mmCIF file of C-alpha atoms in Angstrom:
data_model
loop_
_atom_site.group_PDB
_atom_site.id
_atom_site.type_symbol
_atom_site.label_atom_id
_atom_site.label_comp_id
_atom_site.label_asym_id
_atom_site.label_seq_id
_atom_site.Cartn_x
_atom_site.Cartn_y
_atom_site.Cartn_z
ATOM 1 C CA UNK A 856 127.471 57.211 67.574
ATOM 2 C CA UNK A 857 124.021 55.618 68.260
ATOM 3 C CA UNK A 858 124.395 52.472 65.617
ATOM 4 C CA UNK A 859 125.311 49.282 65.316
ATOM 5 C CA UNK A 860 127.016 48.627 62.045
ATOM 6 C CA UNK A 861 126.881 44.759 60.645
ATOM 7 C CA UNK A 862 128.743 44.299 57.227
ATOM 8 C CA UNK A 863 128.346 42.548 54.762
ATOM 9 C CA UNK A 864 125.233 43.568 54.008
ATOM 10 C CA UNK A 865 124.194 40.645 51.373
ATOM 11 C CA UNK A 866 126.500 37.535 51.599
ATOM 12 C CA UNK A 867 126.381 34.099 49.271
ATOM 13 C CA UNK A 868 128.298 31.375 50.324
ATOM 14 C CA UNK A 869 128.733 27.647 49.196
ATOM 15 C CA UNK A 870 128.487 24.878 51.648
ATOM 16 C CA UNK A 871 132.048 24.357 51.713
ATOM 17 C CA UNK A 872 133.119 28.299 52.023
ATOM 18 C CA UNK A 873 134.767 29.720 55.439
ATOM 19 C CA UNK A 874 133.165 33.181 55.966
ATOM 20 C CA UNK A 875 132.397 35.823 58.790
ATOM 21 C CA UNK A 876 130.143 38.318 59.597
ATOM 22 C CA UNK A 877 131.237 41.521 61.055
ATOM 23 C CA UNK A 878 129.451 43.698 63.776
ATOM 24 C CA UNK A 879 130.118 46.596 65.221
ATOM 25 C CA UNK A 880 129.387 49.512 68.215
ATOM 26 C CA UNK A 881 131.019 52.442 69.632
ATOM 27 C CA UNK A 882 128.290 53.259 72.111
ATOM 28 C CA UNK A 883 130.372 51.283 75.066
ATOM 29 C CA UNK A 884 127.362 48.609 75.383
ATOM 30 C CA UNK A 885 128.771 45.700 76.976
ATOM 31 C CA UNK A 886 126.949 43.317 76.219
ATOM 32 C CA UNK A 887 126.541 41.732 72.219
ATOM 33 C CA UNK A 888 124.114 39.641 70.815
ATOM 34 C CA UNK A 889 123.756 37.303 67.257
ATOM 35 C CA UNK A 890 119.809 36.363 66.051
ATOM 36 C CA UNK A 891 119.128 34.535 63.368
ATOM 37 C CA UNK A 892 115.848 35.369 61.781
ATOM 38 C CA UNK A 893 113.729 33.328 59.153
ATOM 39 C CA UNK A 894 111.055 35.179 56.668
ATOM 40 C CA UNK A 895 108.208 36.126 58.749
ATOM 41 C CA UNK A 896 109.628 35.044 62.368
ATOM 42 C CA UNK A 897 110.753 36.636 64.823
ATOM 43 C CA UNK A 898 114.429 36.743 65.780
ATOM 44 C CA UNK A 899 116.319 33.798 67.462
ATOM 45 C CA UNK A 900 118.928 33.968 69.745
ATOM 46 C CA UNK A 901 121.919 32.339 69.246
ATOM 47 C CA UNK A 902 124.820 33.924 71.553
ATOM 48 C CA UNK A 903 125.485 36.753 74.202
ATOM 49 C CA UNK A 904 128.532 37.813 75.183
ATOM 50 C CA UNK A 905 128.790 40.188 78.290
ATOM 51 C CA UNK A 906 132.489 41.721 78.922
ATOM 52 C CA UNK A 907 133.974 39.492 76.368
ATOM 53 C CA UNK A 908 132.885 36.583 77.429
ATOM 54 C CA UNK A 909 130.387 33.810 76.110
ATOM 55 C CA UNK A 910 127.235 33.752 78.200
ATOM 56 C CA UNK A 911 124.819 32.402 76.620
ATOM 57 C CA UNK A 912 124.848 29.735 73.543
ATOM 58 C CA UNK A 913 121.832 28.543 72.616
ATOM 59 C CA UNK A 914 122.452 25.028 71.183
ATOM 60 C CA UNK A 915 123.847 26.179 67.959
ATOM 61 C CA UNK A 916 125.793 23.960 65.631
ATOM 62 C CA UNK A 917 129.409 24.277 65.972
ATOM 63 C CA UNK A 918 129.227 25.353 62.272
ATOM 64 C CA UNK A 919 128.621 28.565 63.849
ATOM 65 C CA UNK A 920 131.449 30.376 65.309
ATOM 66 C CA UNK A 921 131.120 33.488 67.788
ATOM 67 C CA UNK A 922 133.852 35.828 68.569
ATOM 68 C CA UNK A 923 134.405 38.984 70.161
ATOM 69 C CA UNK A 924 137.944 40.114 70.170
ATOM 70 C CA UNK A 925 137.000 43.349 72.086
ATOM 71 C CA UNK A 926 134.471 45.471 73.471
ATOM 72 C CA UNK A 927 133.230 46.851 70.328
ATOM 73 C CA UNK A 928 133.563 44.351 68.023
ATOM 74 C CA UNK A 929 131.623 41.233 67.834
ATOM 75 C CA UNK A 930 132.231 38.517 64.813
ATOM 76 C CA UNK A 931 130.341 35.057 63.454
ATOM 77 C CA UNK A 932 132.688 32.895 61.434
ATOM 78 C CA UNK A 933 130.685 30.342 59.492
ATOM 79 C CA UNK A 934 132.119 26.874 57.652
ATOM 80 C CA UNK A 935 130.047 24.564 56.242
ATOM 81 C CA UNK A 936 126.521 26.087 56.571
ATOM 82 C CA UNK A 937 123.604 24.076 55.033
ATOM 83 C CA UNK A 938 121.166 25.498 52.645
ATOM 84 C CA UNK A 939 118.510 26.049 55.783
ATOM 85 C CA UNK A 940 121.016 28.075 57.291
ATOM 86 C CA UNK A 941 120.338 30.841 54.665
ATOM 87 C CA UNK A 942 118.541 33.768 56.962
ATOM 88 C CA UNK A 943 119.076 37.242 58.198
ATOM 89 C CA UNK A 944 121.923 37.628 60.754
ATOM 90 C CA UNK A 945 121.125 40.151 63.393
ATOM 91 C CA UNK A 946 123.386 41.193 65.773
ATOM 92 C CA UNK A 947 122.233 43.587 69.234
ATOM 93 C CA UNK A 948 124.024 45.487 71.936
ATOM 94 C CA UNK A 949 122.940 46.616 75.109
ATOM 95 C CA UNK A 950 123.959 48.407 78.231
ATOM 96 C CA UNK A 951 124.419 46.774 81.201
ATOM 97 C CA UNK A 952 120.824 47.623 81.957
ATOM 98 C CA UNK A 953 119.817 46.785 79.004
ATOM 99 C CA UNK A 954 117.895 49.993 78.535
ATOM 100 C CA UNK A 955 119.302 50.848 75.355
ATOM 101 C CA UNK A 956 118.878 47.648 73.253
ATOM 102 C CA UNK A 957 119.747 48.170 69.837
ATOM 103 C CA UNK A 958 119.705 46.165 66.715
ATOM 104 C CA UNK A 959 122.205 46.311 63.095
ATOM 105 C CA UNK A 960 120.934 46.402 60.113
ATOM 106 C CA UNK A 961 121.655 42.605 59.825
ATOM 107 C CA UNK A 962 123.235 40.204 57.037
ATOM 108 C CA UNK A 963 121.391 38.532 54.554
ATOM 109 C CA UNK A 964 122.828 35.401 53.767
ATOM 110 C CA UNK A 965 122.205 33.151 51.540
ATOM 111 C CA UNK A 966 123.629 29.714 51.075
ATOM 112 C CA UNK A 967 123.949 27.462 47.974
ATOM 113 C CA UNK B 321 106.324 29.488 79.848
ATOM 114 C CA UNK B 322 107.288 32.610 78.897
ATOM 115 C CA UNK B 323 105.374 33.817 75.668
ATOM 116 C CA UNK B 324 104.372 36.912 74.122
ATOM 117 C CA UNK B 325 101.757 36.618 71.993
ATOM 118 C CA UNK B 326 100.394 39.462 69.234
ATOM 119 C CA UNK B 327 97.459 40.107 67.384
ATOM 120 C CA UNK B 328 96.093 40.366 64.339
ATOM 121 C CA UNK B 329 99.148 38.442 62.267
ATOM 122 C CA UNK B 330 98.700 40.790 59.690
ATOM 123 C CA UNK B 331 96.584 44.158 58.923
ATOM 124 C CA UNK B 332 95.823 45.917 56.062
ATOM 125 C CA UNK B 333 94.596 49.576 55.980
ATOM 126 C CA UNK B 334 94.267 53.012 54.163
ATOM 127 C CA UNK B 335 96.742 55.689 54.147
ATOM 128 C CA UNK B 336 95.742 58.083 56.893
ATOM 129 C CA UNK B 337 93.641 55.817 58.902
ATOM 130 C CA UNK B 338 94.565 55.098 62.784
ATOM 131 C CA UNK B 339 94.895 51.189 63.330
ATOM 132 C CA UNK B 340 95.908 49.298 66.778
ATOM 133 C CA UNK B 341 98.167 46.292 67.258
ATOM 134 C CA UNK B 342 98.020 44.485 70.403
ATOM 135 C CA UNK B 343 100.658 42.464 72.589
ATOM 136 C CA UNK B 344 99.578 39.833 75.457
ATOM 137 C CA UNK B 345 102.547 38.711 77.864
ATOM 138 C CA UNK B 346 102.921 35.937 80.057
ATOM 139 C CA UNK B 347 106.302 36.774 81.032
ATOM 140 C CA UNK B 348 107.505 36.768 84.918
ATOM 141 C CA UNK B 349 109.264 38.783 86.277
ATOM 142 C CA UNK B 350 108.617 41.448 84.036
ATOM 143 C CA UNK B 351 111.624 44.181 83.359
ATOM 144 C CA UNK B 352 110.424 45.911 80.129
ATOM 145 C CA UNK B 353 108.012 45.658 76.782
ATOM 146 C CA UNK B 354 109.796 47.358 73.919
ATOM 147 C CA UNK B 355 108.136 47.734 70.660
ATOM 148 C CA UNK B 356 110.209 47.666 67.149
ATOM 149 C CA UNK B 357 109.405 48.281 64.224
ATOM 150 C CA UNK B 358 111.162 45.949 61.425
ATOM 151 C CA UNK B 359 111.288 47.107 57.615
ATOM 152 C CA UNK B 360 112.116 43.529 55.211
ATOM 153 C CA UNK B 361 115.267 42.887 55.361
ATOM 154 C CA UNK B 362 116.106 44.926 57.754
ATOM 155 C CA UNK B 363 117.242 44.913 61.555
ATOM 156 C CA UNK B 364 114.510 46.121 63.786
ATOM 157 C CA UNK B 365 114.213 49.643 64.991
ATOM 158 C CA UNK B 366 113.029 50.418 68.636
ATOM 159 C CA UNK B 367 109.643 52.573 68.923
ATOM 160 C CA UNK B 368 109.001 52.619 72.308
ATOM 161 C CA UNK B 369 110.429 51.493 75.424
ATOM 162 C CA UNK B 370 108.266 51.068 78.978
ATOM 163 C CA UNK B 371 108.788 49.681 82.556
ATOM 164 C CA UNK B 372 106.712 48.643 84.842
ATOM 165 C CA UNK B 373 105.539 52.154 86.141
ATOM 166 C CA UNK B 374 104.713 53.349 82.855
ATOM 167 C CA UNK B 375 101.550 53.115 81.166
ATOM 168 C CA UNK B 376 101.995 55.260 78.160
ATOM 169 C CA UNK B 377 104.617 56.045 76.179
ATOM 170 C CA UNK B 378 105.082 58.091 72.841
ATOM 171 C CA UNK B 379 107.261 58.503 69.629
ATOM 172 C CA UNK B 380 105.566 60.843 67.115
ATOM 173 C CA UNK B 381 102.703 59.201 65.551
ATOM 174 C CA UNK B 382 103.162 55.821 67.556
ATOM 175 C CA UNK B 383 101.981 56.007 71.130
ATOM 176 C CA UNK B 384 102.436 52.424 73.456
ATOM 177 C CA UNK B 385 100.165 51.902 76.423
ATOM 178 C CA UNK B 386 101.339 49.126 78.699
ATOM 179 C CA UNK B 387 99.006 47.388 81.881
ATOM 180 C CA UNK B 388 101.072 45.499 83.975
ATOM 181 C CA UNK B 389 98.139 44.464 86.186
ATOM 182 C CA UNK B 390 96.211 42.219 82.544
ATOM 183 C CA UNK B 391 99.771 41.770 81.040
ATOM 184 C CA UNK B 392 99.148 43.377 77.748
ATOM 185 C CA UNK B 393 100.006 46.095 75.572
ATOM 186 C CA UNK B 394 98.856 48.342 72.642
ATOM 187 C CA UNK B 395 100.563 50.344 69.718
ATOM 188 C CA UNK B 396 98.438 52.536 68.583
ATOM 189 C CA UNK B 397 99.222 54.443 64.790
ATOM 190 C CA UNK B 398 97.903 57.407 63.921
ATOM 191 C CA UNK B 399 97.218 58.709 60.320
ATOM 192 C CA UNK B 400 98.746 56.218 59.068
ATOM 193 C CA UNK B 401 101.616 56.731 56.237
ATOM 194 C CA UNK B 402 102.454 54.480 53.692
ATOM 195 C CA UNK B 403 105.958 54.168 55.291
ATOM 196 C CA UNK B 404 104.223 52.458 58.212
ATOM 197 C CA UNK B 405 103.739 49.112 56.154
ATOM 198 C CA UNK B 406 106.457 47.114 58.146
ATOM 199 C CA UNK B 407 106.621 44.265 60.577
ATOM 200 C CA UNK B 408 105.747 45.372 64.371
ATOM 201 C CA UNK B 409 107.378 43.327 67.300
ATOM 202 C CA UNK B 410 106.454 43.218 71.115
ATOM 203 C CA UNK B 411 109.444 42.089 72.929
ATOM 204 C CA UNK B 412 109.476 41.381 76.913
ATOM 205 C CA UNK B 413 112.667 41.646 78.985
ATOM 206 C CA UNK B 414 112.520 39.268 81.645
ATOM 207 C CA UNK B 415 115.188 39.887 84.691
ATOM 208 C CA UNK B 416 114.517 36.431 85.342
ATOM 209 C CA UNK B 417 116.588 34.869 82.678
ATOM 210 C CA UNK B 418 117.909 37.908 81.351
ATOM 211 C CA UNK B 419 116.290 37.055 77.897
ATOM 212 C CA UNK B 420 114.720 39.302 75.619
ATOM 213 C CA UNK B 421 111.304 37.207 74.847
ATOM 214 C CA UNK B 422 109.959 38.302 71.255
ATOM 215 C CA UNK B 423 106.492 38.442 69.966
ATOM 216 C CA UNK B 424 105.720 36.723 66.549
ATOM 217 C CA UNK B 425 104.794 40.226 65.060
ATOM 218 C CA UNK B 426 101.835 42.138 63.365
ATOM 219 C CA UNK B 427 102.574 42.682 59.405
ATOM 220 C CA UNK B 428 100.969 46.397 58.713
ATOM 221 C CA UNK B 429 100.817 47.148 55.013
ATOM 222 C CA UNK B 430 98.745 50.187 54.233
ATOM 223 C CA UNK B 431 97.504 51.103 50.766
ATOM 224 C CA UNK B 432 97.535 54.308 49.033
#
């Protein structure tokens, strides 16, 4: 298994819903990555985990959530998003070497 | 300050004609230059990887050429297909901060 899987695919929230995004590897990567990515930009990064852990958060709202209850399995819960949050999730793994960096198919969300 | 700049923004060209994008880095210390290619909508999907001793790289019709020395890199298409029209991203891999730096991307749409 060479993929990372991100469901849902298309997801529309209000501003008051509680939802989360789902990604997913099986290629023993450890090391998991959320972007957020705006029509015509290029991705931002928002979080890294290595091992399990949080490494890297960069200054996102706390409206954004990051998980990763395992090595395979990386989640963003979301509460309260704004309008302007509406963009295409990407999530990333790599090896430790980060040789093999490889992106899901993302999750287009779209706020109202 | 890290930056990876690309050029043109955007390029139009005929089906079956051979077009070059181009990728200028500033990024120190330099680990990697990956190129992706990134359908709308859709995550981004690695071309070509290359390290520091590698100056050309290739993946069927797309072949990378990377100069360490000027700090800039080339994607070169050939006979272009109308499944080329996509987004193209130059992405740098610094060791320094461990942070994948990204390109703003060269939109390719080629006409039938």
């Amino acid at each position: 298994d060479t993929e990372v899987t991100q469901t849902p695919k298309h997801l529309v929230m209000g501003m008051t819903n509680k939802k989360s995004l789902k990604c997913e590897q099986h290629m023993g990567h450890r090391a998991m990555y959320w972007y957020k990515q705006k029509a015509k930009k290029p991705p931002e990064l928002m979080f890294v985990y290595s091992y399990e852990k949080l490494s890297i958060n960069e200054s996102v709202p706390s409206r954004f959530s990051p998980e990763c209850p395992n090595s395979s399995l990386l989640n963003l819960h979301l509460h309260a998003l704004q309008p302007e949050d509406s963009a295409l999730y990407l999530c990333a793994s790599s090896p430790r070497d980060n040789y093999g960096y490889t992106f899901g198919s993302g999750t287009r969300l779209t706020v109202v | 300050k890290n930056q990876v700049e690309q050029s043109p923004q955007s390029l139009i060209i005929l089906e079956g004609k051979n077009c070059t994008l181009q990728c200028n880095y500033t990024v120190s210390p330099f680990s990697n230059l990956r190129w992706y290619k990134q359908d709308t909508g859709r995550g981004p999907v690695s071309l070509t990887i290359m390290t520091f001793s590698e100056n050309t790289k290739s993946n069927g019709r797309y072949t990378a050429t990377l100069d360490a020395d000027t700090k800039q890199s080339s994607l070169h298409i050939t006979a272009s297909q109308l499944s080329d029209s996509a987004s193209y991203i130059c992405v740098v891999y610094t060791s320094g901060t461990y942070k994948y730096i990204f390109g703003t991307g060269t939109r390719l749409k080629v006409l039938a």
